[in-house]
XYZ file of C-alpha atoms in Angstrom:
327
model
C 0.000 0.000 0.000
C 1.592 3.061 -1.235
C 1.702 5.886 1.297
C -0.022 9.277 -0.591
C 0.601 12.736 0.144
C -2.389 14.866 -0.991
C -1.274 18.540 0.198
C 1.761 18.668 -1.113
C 2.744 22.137 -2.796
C 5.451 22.612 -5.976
C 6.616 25.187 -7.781
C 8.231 24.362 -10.959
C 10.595 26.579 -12.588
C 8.902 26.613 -15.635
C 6.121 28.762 -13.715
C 9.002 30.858 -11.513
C 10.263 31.968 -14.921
C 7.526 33.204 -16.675
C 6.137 34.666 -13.587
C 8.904 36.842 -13.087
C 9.226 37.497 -16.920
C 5.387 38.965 -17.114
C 4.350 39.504 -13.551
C 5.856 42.702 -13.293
C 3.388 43.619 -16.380
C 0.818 43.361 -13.804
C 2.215 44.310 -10.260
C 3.998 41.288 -9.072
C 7.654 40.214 -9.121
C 9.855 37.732 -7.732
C 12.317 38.608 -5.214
C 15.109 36.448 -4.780
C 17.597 36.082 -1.792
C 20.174 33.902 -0.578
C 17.647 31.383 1.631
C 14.943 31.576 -1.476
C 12.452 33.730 -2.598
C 9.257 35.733 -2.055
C 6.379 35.073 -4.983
C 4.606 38.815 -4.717
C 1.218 39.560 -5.991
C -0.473 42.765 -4.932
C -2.270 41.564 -2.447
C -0.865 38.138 -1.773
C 3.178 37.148 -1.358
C 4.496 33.790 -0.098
C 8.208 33.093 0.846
C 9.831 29.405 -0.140
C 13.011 28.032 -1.026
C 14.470 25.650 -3.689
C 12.354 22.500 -1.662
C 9.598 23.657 -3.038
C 10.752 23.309 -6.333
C 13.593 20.744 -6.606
C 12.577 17.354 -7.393
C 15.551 15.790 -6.465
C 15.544 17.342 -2.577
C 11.517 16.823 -2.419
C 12.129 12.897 -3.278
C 14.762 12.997 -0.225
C 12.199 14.545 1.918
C 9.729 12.134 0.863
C 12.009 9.594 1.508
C 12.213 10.779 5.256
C 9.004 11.019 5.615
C 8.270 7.813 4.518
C 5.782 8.589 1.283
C 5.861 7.248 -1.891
C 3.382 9.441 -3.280
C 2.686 13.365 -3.974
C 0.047 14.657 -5.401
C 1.774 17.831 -6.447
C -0.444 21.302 -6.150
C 0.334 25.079 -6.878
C -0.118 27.253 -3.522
C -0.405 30.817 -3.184
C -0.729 32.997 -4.836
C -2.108 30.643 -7.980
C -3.010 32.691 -10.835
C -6.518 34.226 -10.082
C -4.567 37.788 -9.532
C -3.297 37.598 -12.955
C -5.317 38.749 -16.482
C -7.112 36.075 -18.423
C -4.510 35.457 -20.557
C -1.351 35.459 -18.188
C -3.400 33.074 -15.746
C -4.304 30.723 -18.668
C -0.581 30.853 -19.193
C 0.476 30.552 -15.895
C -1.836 27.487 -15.622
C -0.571 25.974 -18.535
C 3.203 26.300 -17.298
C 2.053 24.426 -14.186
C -0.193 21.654 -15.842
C 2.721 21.037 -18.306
C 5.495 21.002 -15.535
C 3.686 18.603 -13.481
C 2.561 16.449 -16.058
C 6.014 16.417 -17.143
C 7.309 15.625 -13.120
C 4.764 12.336 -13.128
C 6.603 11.249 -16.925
C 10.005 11.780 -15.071
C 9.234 10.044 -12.011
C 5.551 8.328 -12.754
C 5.122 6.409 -9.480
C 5.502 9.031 -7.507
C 4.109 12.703 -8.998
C 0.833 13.141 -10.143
C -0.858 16.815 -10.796
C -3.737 18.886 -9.548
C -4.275 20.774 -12.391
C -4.309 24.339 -11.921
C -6.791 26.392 -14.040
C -7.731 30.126 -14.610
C -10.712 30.523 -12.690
C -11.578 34.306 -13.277
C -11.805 33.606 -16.786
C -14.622 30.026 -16.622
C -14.329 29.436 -20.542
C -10.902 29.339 -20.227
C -10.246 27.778 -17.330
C -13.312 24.911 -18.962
C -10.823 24.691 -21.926
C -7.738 24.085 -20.036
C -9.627 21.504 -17.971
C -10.219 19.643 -21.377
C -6.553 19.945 -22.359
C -5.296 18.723 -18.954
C -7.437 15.851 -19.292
C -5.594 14.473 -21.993
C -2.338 15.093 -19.710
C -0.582 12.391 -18.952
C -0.486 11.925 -14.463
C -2.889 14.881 -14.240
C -5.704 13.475 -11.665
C -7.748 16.437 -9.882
C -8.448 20.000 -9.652
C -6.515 22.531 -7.486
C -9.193 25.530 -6.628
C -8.961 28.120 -4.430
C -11.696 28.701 -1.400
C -12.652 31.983 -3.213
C -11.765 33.127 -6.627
C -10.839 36.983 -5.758
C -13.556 37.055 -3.624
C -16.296 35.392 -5.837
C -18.035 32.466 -4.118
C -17.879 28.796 -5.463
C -21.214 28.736 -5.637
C -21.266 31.092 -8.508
C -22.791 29.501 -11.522
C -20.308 30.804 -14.031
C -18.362 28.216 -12.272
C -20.563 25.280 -12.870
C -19.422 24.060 -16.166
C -16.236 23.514 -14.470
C -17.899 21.595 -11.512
C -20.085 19.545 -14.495
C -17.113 18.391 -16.220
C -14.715 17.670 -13.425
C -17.797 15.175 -12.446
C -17.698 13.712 -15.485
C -13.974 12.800 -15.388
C -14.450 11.852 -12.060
C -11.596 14.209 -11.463
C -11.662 15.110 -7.201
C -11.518 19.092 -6.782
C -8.956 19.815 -3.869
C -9.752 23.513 -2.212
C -6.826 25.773 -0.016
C -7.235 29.209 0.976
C -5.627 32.091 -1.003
C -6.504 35.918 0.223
C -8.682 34.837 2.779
C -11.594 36.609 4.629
C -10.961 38.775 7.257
C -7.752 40.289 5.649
C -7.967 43.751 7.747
C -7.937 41.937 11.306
C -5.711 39.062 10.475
C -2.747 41.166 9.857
C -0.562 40.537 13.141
C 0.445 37.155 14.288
C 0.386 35.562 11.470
C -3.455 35.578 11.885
C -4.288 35.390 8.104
C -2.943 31.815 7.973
C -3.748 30.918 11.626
C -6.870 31.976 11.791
C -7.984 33.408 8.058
C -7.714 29.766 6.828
C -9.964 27.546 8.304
C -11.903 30.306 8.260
C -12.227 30.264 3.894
C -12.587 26.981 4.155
C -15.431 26.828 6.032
C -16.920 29.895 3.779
C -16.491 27.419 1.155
C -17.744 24.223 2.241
C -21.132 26.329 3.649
C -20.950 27.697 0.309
C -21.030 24.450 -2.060
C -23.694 23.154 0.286
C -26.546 26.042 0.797
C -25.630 27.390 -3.073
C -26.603 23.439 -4.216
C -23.323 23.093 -5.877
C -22.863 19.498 -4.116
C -27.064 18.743 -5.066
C -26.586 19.318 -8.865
C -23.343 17.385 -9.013
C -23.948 14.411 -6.463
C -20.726 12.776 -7.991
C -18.428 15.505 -7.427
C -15.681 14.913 -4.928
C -14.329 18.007 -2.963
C -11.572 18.141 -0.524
C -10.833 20.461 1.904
C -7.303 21.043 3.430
C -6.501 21.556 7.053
C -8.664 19.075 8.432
C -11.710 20.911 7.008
C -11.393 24.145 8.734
C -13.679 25.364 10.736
C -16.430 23.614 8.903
C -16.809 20.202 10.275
C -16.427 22.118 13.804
C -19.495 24.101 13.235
C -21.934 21.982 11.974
C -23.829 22.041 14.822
C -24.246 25.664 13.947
C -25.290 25.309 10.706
C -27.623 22.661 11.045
C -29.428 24.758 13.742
C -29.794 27.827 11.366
C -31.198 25.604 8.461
C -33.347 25.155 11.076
C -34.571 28.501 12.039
C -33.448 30.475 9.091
C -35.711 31.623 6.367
C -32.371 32.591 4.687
C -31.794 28.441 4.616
C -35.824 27.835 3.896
C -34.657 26.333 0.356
C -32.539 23.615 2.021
C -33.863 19.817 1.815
C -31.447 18.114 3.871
C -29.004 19.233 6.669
C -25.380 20.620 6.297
C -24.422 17.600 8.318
C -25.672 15.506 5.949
C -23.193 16.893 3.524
C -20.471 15.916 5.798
C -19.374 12.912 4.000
C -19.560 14.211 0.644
C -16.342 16.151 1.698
C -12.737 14.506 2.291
C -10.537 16.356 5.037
C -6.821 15.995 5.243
C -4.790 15.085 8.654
C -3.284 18.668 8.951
C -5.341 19.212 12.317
C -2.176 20.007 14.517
C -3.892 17.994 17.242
C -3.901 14.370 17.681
C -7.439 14.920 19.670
C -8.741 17.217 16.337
C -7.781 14.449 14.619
C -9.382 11.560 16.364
C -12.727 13.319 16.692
C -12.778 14.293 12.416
C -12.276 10.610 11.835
C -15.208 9.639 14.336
C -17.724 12.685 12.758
C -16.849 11.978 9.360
C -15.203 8.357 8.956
C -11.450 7.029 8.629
C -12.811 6.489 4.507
C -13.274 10.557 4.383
C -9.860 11.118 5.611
C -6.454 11.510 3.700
C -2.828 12.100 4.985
C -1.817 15.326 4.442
C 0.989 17.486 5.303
C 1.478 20.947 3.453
C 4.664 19.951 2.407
C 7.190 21.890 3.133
C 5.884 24.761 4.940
C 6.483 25.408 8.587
C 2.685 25.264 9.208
C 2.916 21.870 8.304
C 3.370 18.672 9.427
C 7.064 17.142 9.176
C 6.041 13.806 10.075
C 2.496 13.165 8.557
C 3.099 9.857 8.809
C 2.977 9.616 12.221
C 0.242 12.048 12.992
C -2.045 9.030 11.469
C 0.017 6.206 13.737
C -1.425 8.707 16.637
C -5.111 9.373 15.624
C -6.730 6.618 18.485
C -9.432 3.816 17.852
C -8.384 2.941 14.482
C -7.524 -0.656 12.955
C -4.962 -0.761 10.942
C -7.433 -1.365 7.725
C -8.151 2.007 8.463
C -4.694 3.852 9.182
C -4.098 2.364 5.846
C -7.161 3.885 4.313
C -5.726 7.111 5.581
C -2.468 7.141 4.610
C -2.975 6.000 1.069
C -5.691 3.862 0.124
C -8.590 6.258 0.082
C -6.067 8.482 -1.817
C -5.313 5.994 -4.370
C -9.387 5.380 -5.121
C -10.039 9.067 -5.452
C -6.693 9.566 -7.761
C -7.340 6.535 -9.889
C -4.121 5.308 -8.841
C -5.558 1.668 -8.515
């Protein structure tokens, strides 16, 4: 049973060069320094070093961590800032690299594609080309595309045809709600988040995204956020809202139409997710290689209490492997 890393974040050179070739074109530019560099948007910037882009130093790390698998994703700040046509490029530089990283090494890179959401037709017609990429298995969507809602129906073709490759949509916060009183203590990560993520899963649900595409199979990162922790909450105002009066079921029935990763950052956050939502609705995770990650995901799951081992391995790769097509 291969062990499979599903929040696992790359950036390929490819992408690095032509984003600080024609980011500057639209107010963002790539610092570089002797310990890495800082990826600057105007609203969004994210510091990393040459982990996050080698292939040869992330296969050691796997190799220490004891995975076999990545599913490699682009992290902030994607290409949503960008204009239509640079983010359909920027995409494209992605897609290519990563499809090209699974050729090199094919048991243990696959892709996420990454696609130009502001611009749906395009981002629809990248979809179709990425299909046809080889090791390209799922979706890599923000929580929010520059502030739009997933619920938005200009995004449903997307949703429709992701279904029908039975392609898994992963989510992860970029330029996250709350941005005026998250700016100390790292609050925009620690806090701003979960936060999105929860925005977005109560989004999909009460805006019938996950009713019109029953297939559809969404992750969220972080070990869902704050929205398996609230459910309580929302079921109550389906309850008593007339805001909610168009909802047939409960939120917490939508529970297990989600998969959650094992980034919890507490073994106790951990067991509880896998008792509210199943060991089968949970995948190892580790936000590889941040330092709001986890440098031993593999034995966060050897902690998580009550399971059998059936099920540690469902976590740490088998659920993975169903979702990615990897069986």
């Amino acid at each position: 049973m291969r062990t499979i890393d599903i929040h696992a974040h790359w950036y390929p050179a490819e992408w690095l060069r032509l984003f600080e070739q024609d980011g500057p074109k639209e107010g963002a530019r790539l610092e570089r320094g002797a310990k890495g560099f800082v990826i600057r948007t105007e609203r969004i910037s994210n510091a990393v070093d040459e982990r996050f882009v080698d292939l040869d130093l992330r296969l050691d790390g796997m190799q220490r961590q004891g995975v076999d698998v990545h599913a490699l994703s682009l992290t902030a700040p994607m290409v949503y800032w960008a204009s239509p046509g640079l983010g359909l490029a920027l995409s494209q530089a992605y897609n290519d690299a990563a499809s090209a990283a699974h050729s090199r090494h094919p048991q243990r890179f696959f892709g996420l594609a990454m696609l130009p959401m502001q611009a749906p037709e395009r981002a629809l017609a990248e979809l179709e080309r990425c299909a046809r990429l080889p090791g390209m298995r799922g979706l890599y969507l923000a929580t929010n595309v520059n502030g739009a809602d997933l619920e938005e129906k200009r995004f449903w073709d997307i949703y429709a045809r992701a279904e029908e490759l039975g392609w898994p949509v992963f989510l992860h916060p970029v330029d996250t709600i709350g941005r005026e009183r998250t700016t100390r203590y790292h609050l925009r990560n620690l806090l701003g988040n979960p936060y999105d993520t929860g925005v977005a899963a109560a989004s999909l649900i009460f805006g019938g995204v996950l009713d019109a595409f029953p297939k559809l199979e969404v992750n969220l990162p972080h070990a869902g956020g704050t929205f398996p922790w609230l459910i309580g909450r929302l079921d109550h105002g389906t309850k008593v809202r007339a805001e909610l009066k168009h909802m047939k079921r409960m939120p917490s029935e939508y529970l297990r139409r989600f998969s959650y990763d094992t980034i919890g950052h507490d073994d106790r956050i951990n067991a509880n997710l896998v008792r509210l939502v199943g060991a089968d609705r949970v995948l190892l995770g580790s936000d590889y290689c941040f330092d709001m990650g986890l440098t031993d995901p593999v034995a966060t799951v050897a902690r998580i209490e009550g399971l059998t081992e059936a099920e540690r391995d469902q976590i740490k790769g088998g659920t993975a492997a169903r979702l990615l097509r990897l069986t």
